[in-house]
PDB file of C-alpha atoms and ligand atoms in Angstrom:
ATOM      1  CA  UNK A   1       8.304   8.256  43.583  1.00 60.00           C
ATOM      2  CA  UNK A   2       9.248   5.596  46.086  1.00 72.00           C
ATOM      3  CA  UNK A   3      12.769   4.711  44.925  1.00 86.00           C
ATOM      4  CA  UNK A   4      11.881   1.063  44.325  1.00 95.00           C
ATOM      5  CA  UNK A   5      14.569  -1.177  42.833  1.00 98.00           C
ATOM      6  CA  UNK A   6      12.739  -1.916  39.578  1.00 98.00           C
ATOM      7  CA  UNK A   7      15.344  -4.478  38.482  1.00 98.00           C
ATOM      8  CA  UNK A   8      14.214  -6.683  41.361  1.00 98.00           C
ATOM      9  CA  UNK A   9      10.890  -7.127  39.513  1.00 98.00           C
ATOM     10  CA  UNK A  10      12.481  -8.309  36.249  1.00 98.00           C
ATOM     11  CA  UNK A  11      12.865 -12.072  35.877  1.00 98.00           C
ATOM     12  CA  UNK A  12      15.660 -13.649  33.838  1.00 98.00           C
ATOM     13  CA  UNK A  13      14.417 -16.588  31.751  1.00 98.00           C
ATOM     14  CA  UNK A  14      17.378 -18.436  30.211  1.00 97.00           C
ATOM     15  CA  UNK A  15      17.048 -19.960  26.737  1.00 97.00           C
ATOM     16  CA  UNK A  16      13.756 -18.261  25.836  1.00 96.00           C
ATOM     17  CA  UNK A  17      12.531 -18.044  23.105  1.00 91.00           C
ATOM     18  CA  UNK A  18      15.650 -19.781  21.752  1.00 90.00           C
ATOM     19  CA  UNK A  19      18.801 -21.249  23.269  1.00 94.00           C
ATOM     20  CA  UNK A  20      21.383 -18.695  24.356  1.00 92.00           C
ATOM     21  CA  UNK A  21      18.925 -15.807  24.832  1.00 91.00           C
ATOM     22  CA  UNK A  22      18.342 -14.613  28.388  1.00 95.00           C
ATOM     23  CA  UNK A  23      14.827 -13.225  28.170  1.00 97.00           C
ATOM     24  CA  UNK A  24      14.064 -10.248  30.421  1.00 98.00           C
ATOM     25  CA  UNK A  25      10.555 -11.003  31.651  1.00 98.00           C
ATOM     26  CA  UNK A  26       8.778  -7.826  32.781  1.00 98.00           C
ATOM     27  CA  UNK A  27       5.528  -9.584  33.749  1.00 98.00           C
ATOM     28  CA  UNK A  28       6.353  -9.468  37.491  1.00 98.00           C
ATOM     29  CA  UNK A  29       7.051  -5.723  37.146  1.00 98.00           C
ATOM     30  CA  UNK A  30       3.704  -5.110  35.468  1.00 98.00           C
ATOM     31  CA  UNK A  31       1.845  -7.284  37.977  1.00 98.00           C
ATOM     32  CA  UNK A  32       3.142  -5.392  41.011  1.00 98.00           C
ATOM     33  CA  UNK A  33       1.026  -2.244  41.591  1.00 98.00           C
ATOM     34  CA  UNK A  34       3.802  -0.129  43.140  1.00 98.00           C
ATOM     35  CA  UNK A  35       6.483  -1.227  40.677  1.00 98.00           C
ATOM     36  CA  UNK A  36       4.240  -0.671  37.650  1.00 98.00           C
ATOM     37  CA  UNK A  37       3.204   2.782  38.832  1.00 98.00           C
ATOM     38  CA  UNK A  38       6.788   3.764  39.566  1.00 98.00           C
ATOM     39  CA  UNK A  39       7.909   2.506  36.158  1.00 98.00           C
ATOM     40  CA  UNK A  40       5.342   4.693  34.412  1.00 98.00           C
ATOM     41  CA  UNK A  41       6.182   7.660  36.667  1.00 98.00           C
ATOM     42  CA  UNK A  42       9.896   7.350  35.834  1.00 98.00           C
ATOM     43  CA  UNK A  43       9.213   6.994  32.114  1.00 98.00           C
ATOM     44  CA  UNK A  44       6.998  10.092  32.323  1.00 98.00           C
ATOM     45  CA  UNK A  45       9.685  12.043  34.185  1.00 98.00           C
ATOM     46  CA  UNK A  46      12.035  11.657  31.199  1.00 98.00           C
ATOM     47  CA  UNK A  47       9.418  11.892  28.476  1.00 98.00           C
ATOM     48  CA  UNK A  48       7.407  14.844  29.845  1.00 98.00           C
ATOM     49  CA  UNK A  49       9.994  17.602  29.240  1.00 98.00           C
ATOM     50  CA  UNK A  50      10.401  16.393  25.636  1.00 98.00           C
ATOM     51  CA  UNK A  51       6.750  17.350  25.070  1.00 98.00           C
ATOM     52  CA  UNK A  52       5.739  14.448  22.811  1.00 98.00           C
ATOM     53  CA  UNK A  53       2.492  14.539  20.854  1.00 98.00           C
ATOM     54  CA  UNK A  54       2.630  10.770  20.361  1.00 98.00           C
ATOM     55  CA  UNK A  55       4.105   7.699  22.065  1.00 98.00           C
ATOM     56  CA  UNK A  56       4.813   4.997  19.473  1.00 98.00           C
ATOM     57  CA  UNK A  57       4.913   1.481  20.917  1.00 97.00           C
ATOM     58  CA  UNK A  58       5.241  -1.927  19.278  1.00 93.00           C
ATOM     59  CA  UNK A  59       3.308  -5.012  20.296  1.00 90.00           C
ATOM     60  CA  UNK A  60       2.909  -6.443  22.693  1.00 94.00           C
ATOM     61  CA  UNK A  61       4.689  -5.183  25.806  1.00 97.00           C
ATOM     62  CA  UNK A  62       5.212  -1.770  24.218  1.00 96.00           C
ATOM     63  CA  UNK A  63       1.425  -1.369  24.299  1.00 97.00           C
ATOM     64  CA  UNK A  64       1.258  -1.892  28.057  1.00 98.00           C
ATOM     65  CA  UNK A  65       3.900   0.671  28.981  1.00 98.00           C
ATOM     66  CA  UNK A  66       3.103   2.987  26.083  1.00 98.00           C
ATOM     67  CA  UNK A  67      -0.613   3.247  26.751  1.00 98.00           C
ATOM     68  CA  UNK A  68      -0.072   3.997  30.422  1.00 98.00           C
ATOM     69  CA  UNK A  69       2.671   6.516  29.624  1.00 98.00           C
ATOM     70  CA  UNK A  70       0.547   8.337  27.040  1.00 98.00           C
ATOM     71  CA  UNK A  71      -2.264   8.578  29.587  1.00 98.00           C
ATOM     72  CA  UNK A  72       0.132   9.931  32.230  1.00 98.00           C
ATOM     73  CA  UNK A  73       1.478  12.564  29.809  1.00 98.00           C
ATOM     74  CA  UNK A  74      -1.849  13.454  28.224  1.00 98.00           C
ATOM     75  CA  UNK A  75      -0.575  12.673  24.734  1.00 98.00           C
ATOM     76  CA  UNK A  76      -1.642  10.178  22.062  1.00 98.00           C
ATOM     77  CA  UNK A  77      -0.545   6.580  21.522  1.00 98.00           C
ATOM     78  CA  UNK A  78       0.168   4.964  18.157  1.00 98.00           C
ATOM     79  CA  UNK A  79       0.553   1.233  17.656  1.00 98.00           C
ATOM     80  CA  UNK A  80       3.239  -0.370  15.532  1.00 97.00           C
ATOM     81  CA  UNK A  81       2.009  -3.870  14.697  1.00 96.00           C
ATOM     82  CA  UNK A  82       3.048  -7.053  13.004  1.00 94.00           C
ATOM     83  CA  UNK A  83       2.015  -7.217   9.304  1.00 94.00           C
ATOM     84  CA  UNK A  84      -1.652  -7.740   8.576  1.00 96.00           C
ATOM     85  CA  UNK A  85      -2.976  -6.726  11.998  1.00 97.00           C
ATOM     86  CA  UNK A  86      -3.957  -3.123  11.326  1.00 97.00           C
ATOM     87  CA  UNK A  87      -7.269  -2.509   9.534  1.00 97.00           C
ATOM     88  CA  UNK A  88      -6.423   0.667   7.601  1.00 98.00           C
ATOM     89  CA  UNK A  89      -3.770   1.535   4.995  1.00 98.00           C
ATOM     90  CA  UNK A  90      -0.271   1.009   6.381  1.00 98.00           C
ATOM     91  CA  UNK A  91       3.404   1.693   5.799  1.00 98.00           C
ATOM     92  CA  UNK A  92       5.954  -0.994   6.693  1.00 97.00           C
ATOM     93  CA  UNK A  93       9.554  -1.200   7.914  1.00 96.00           C
ATOM     94  CA  UNK A  94      11.625  -4.387   8.188  1.00 89.00           C
ATOM     95  CA  UNK A  95      13.996  -4.953  11.114  1.00 82.00           C
ATOM     96  CA  UNK A  96      16.430  -7.489  12.551  1.00 70.00           C
ATOM     97  CA  UNK A  97      15.810  -8.963  16.003  1.00 70.00           C
ATOM     98  CA  UNK A  98      18.229 -10.486  18.493  1.00 59.00           C
ATOM     99  CA  UNK A  99      16.559 -13.743  17.439  1.00 63.00           C
ATOM    100  CA  UNK A 100      15.335 -13.398  13.843  1.00 71.00           C
ATOM    101  CA  UNK A 101      13.830 -10.733  11.605  1.00 78.00           C
ATOM    102  CA  UNK A 102      10.381  -9.268  11.236  1.00 88.00           C
ATOM    103  CA  UNK A 103       8.554  -6.175  10.111  1.00 94.00           C
ATOM    104  CA  UNK A 104       6.292  -3.563  11.650  1.00 96.00           C
ATOM    105  CA  UNK A 105       3.438  -1.532  10.222  1.00 97.00           C
ATOM    106  CA  UNK A 106       1.724   1.679  11.241  1.00 98.00           C
ATOM    107  CA  UNK A 107      -1.310   3.406   9.784  1.00 98.00           C
ATOM    108  CA  UNK A 108      -0.359   5.944   7.100  1.00 98.00           C
ATOM    109  CA  UNK A 109      -2.385   8.669   8.827  1.00 98.00           C
ATOM    110  CA  UNK A 110      -1.321   7.924  12.420  1.00 98.00           C
ATOM    111  CA  UNK A 111       1.463  10.523  12.663  1.00 98.00           C
ATOM    112  CA  UNK A 112       1.070  14.060  11.346  1.00 98.00           C
ATOM    113  CA  UNK A 113       3.979  15.866   9.680  1.00 98.00           C
ATOM    114  CA  UNK A 114       5.910  17.676  12.401  1.00 98.00           C
ATOM    115  CA  UNK A 115       4.452  15.605  15.258  1.00 98.00           C
ATOM    116  CA  UNK A 116       6.849  15.046  18.163  1.00 98.00           C
ATOM    117  CA  UNK A 117       7.177  11.300  18.772  1.00 99.00           C
ATOM    118  CA  UNK A 118       8.828   9.194  21.459  1.00 98.00           C
ATOM    119  CA  UNK A 119       9.439   5.586  20.460  1.00 98.00           C
ATOM    120  CA  UNK A 120       9.045   3.276  23.418  1.00 98.00           C
ATOM    121  CA  UNK A 121       9.624  -0.381  24.169  1.00 98.00           C
ATOM    122  CA  UNK A 122      10.182  -2.655  27.142  1.00 98.00           C
ATOM    123  CA  UNK A 123      13.676  -3.758  26.041  1.00 98.00           C
ATOM    124  CA  UNK A 124      16.394  -2.204  23.862  1.00 97.00           C
ATOM    125  CA  UNK A 125      18.377  -5.189  22.594  1.00 93.00           C
ATOM    126  CA  UNK A 126      20.029  -4.883  19.148  1.00 91.00           C
ATOM    127  CA  UNK A 127      18.099  -1.697  18.329  1.00 93.00           C
ATOM    128  CA  UNK A 128      16.495  -3.119  15.187  1.00 91.00           C
ATOM    129  CA  UNK A 129      12.938  -2.576  16.388  1.00 92.00           C
ATOM    130  CA  UNK A 130      13.619   0.984  17.523  1.00 95.00           C
ATOM    131  CA  UNK A 131      15.345   1.741  14.228  1.00 95.00           C
ATOM    132  CA  UNK A 132      12.345   0.465  12.264  1.00 95.00           C
ATOM    133  CA  UNK A 133       9.971   2.596  14.328  1.00 97.00           C
ATOM    134  CA  UNK A 134      12.154   5.666  13.823  1.00 97.00           C
ATOM    135  CA  UNK A 135      12.161   4.997  10.054  1.00 97.00           C
ATOM    136  CA  UNK A 136       8.368   4.783  10.098  1.00 98.00           C
ATOM    137  CA  UNK A 137       8.068   8.097  11.972  1.00 98.00           C
ATOM    138  CA  UNK A 138      10.483   9.844   9.614  1.00 98.00           C
ATOM    139  CA  UNK A 139       8.658   8.386   6.611  1.00 97.00           C
ATOM    140  CA  UNK A 140       5.470  10.123   7.728  1.00 98.00           C
ATOM    141  CA  UNK A 141       7.257  13.407   8.455  1.00 98.00           C
ATOM    142  CA  UNK A 142       7.256  13.093  12.247  1.00 98.00           C
ATOM    143  CA  UNK A 143      10.072  14.206  14.548  1.00 98.00           C
ATOM    144  CA  UNK A 144      11.593  11.631  16.922  1.00 98.00           C
ATOM    145  CA  UNK A 145      12.269  13.401  20.222  1.00 98.00           C
ATOM    146  CA  UNK A 146      13.542  10.337  22.076  1.00 98.00           C
ATOM    147  CA  UNK A 147      13.800   6.564  22.346  1.00 98.00           C
ATOM    148  CA  UNK A 148      12.695   5.317  25.736  1.00 98.00           C
ATOM    149  CA  UNK A 149      12.997   1.855  27.268  1.00 98.00           C
ATOM    150  CA  UNK A 150      12.346   0.155  30.562  1.00 98.00           C
ATOM    151  CA  UNK A 151      15.433  -2.053  30.034  1.00 98.00           C
ATOM    152  CA  UNK A 152      18.605  -1.652  27.970  1.00 98.00           C
ATOM    153  CA  UNK A 153      20.912  -4.588  27.218  1.00 98.00           C
ATOM    154  CA  UNK A 154      23.878  -2.309  26.626  1.00 98.00           C
ATOM    155  CA  UNK A 155      26.216  -5.164  25.668  1.00 97.00           C
ATOM    156  CA  UNK A 156      24.211  -5.536  22.420  1.00 95.00           C
ATOM    157  CA  UNK A 157      25.040  -1.918  21.460  1.00 97.00           C
ATOM    158  CA  UNK A 158      21.489  -1.111  20.370  1.00 96.00           C
ATOM    159  CA  UNK A 159      22.199   2.617  20.655  1.00 97.00           C
ATOM    160  CA  UNK A 160      24.625   2.343  17.739  1.00 97.00           C
ATOM    161  CA  UNK A 161      21.710   1.353  15.469  1.00 95.00           C
ATOM    162  CA  UNK A 162      19.841   4.583  16.218  1.00 97.00           C
ATOM    163  CA  UNK A 163      22.457   7.338  15.982  1.00 97.00           C
ATOM    164  CA  UNK A 164      21.153  10.872  16.390  1.00 96.00           C
ATOM    165  CA  UNK A 165      18.347   9.790  18.710  1.00 98.00           C
ATOM    166  CA  UNK A 166      18.458  10.582  22.414  1.00 98.00           C
ATOM    167  CA  UNK A 167      18.131   7.268  24.308  1.00 98.00           C
ATOM    168  CA  UNK A 168      17.068   6.606  27.887  1.00 98.00           C
ATOM    169  CA  UNK A 169      16.460   3.386  29.838  1.00 98.00           C
ATOM    170  CA  UNK A 170      15.352   2.907  33.436  1.00 98.00           C
ATOM    171  CA  UNK A 171      17.391  -0.272  33.968  1.00 98.00           C
ATOM    172  CA  UNK A 172      20.680  -1.097  32.216  1.00 98.00           C
ATOM    173  CA  UNK A 173      22.340  -4.514  32.032  1.00 97.00           C
ATOM    174  CA  UNK A 174      25.943  -4.200  30.884  1.00 95.00           C
TER     175      UNK A 174
HETATM  176  P1  AMP B   1      15.814  -5.319  19.348  1.00 85.31           P
HETATM  177  O1  AMP B   1      15.062  -4.992  18.104  1.00 85.31           O
HETATM  178  O2  AMP B   1      16.874  -6.331  19.132  1.00 85.31           O
HETATM  179  O3  AMP B   1      16.304  -4.101  20.090  1.00 85.31           O
HETATM  180  O4  AMP B   1      14.801  -6.077  20.281  1.00 85.31           O
HETATM  181  C1  AMP B   1      13.859  -5.406  20.935  1.00 85.31           C
HETATM  182  C2  AMP B   1      12.555  -6.160  20.960  1.00 85.31           C
HETATM  183  O5  AMP B   1      12.711  -7.553  21.148  1.00 85.31           O
HETATM  184  C3  AMP B   1      11.757  -5.657  22.093  1.00 85.31           C
HETATM  185  O6  AMP B   1      10.423  -5.544  21.662  1.00 85.31           O
HETATM  186  C4  AMP B   1      11.896  -6.690  23.154  1.00 85.31           C
HETATM  187  O7  AMP B   1      10.684  -6.908  23.783  1.00 85.31           O
HETATM  188  C5  AMP B   1      12.362  -7.950  22.467  1.00 85.31           C
HETATM  189  N1  AMP B   1      13.567  -8.520  23.058  1.00 85.31           N
HETATM  190  C6  AMP B   1      14.764  -8.686  22.456  1.00 85.31           C
HETATM  191  N2  AMP B   1      15.648  -9.271  23.252  1.00 85.31           N
HETATM  192  C7  AMP B   1      15.018  -9.469  24.424  1.00 85.31           C
HETATM  193  C8  AMP B   1      15.411 -10.036  25.668  1.00 85.31           C
HETATM  194  N3  AMP B   1      16.652 -10.519  25.877  1.00 85.31           N
HETATM  195  N4  AMP B   1      14.507 -10.067  26.667  1.00 85.31           N
HETATM  196  C9  AMP B   1      13.257  -9.580  26.458  1.00 85.31           C
HETATM  197  N5  AMP B   1      12.828  -9.048  25.313  1.00 85.31           N
HETATM  198  C10 AMP B   1      13.688  -8.991  24.294  1.00 85.31           C
END
């Protein structure tokens, strides 16, 4: 790994999507070949020893990091999607966002009982999304072996919403 300052590739967008939110835009990070590779390498460094069977990522940015991470680790990837997007039978969990509320669905047969799962997202904000994903995994009998993020907004105390889960982020804003 090159020791790149990954935070230098994250753009702050004030008042997006609503006033008062400073949106952490990871598009420059994804667009830069060295920064994207290093991000995936660093995620894999933490995730690898936890021996996940599945990376569970929510749309849309969770798909980008999660798919690449699953490939790097040689494990599977499961998508958590907004209601009505998945074609097969689903289970649903509702969650609160920093700016609103929503729900996520996964396929009922996407996680086997006992499967080791890492939930992954670009940003840990209030922790509502991660909590919903953890609920979905537990509902199907899976084991959550970590919650992994590119960015943590630690001032929103998202970790408090997912007690009992080991949390790691590459970049922390406090
Ligand atoms: P939360 O459920 O509050 O932890 O929010 C996490 C989800 O919302 C992630 O999927 C993020 O992509 C998105 N999100 C929340 N707040 C921000 C923010 N300030 N900048 C970028 N993405 C955010």
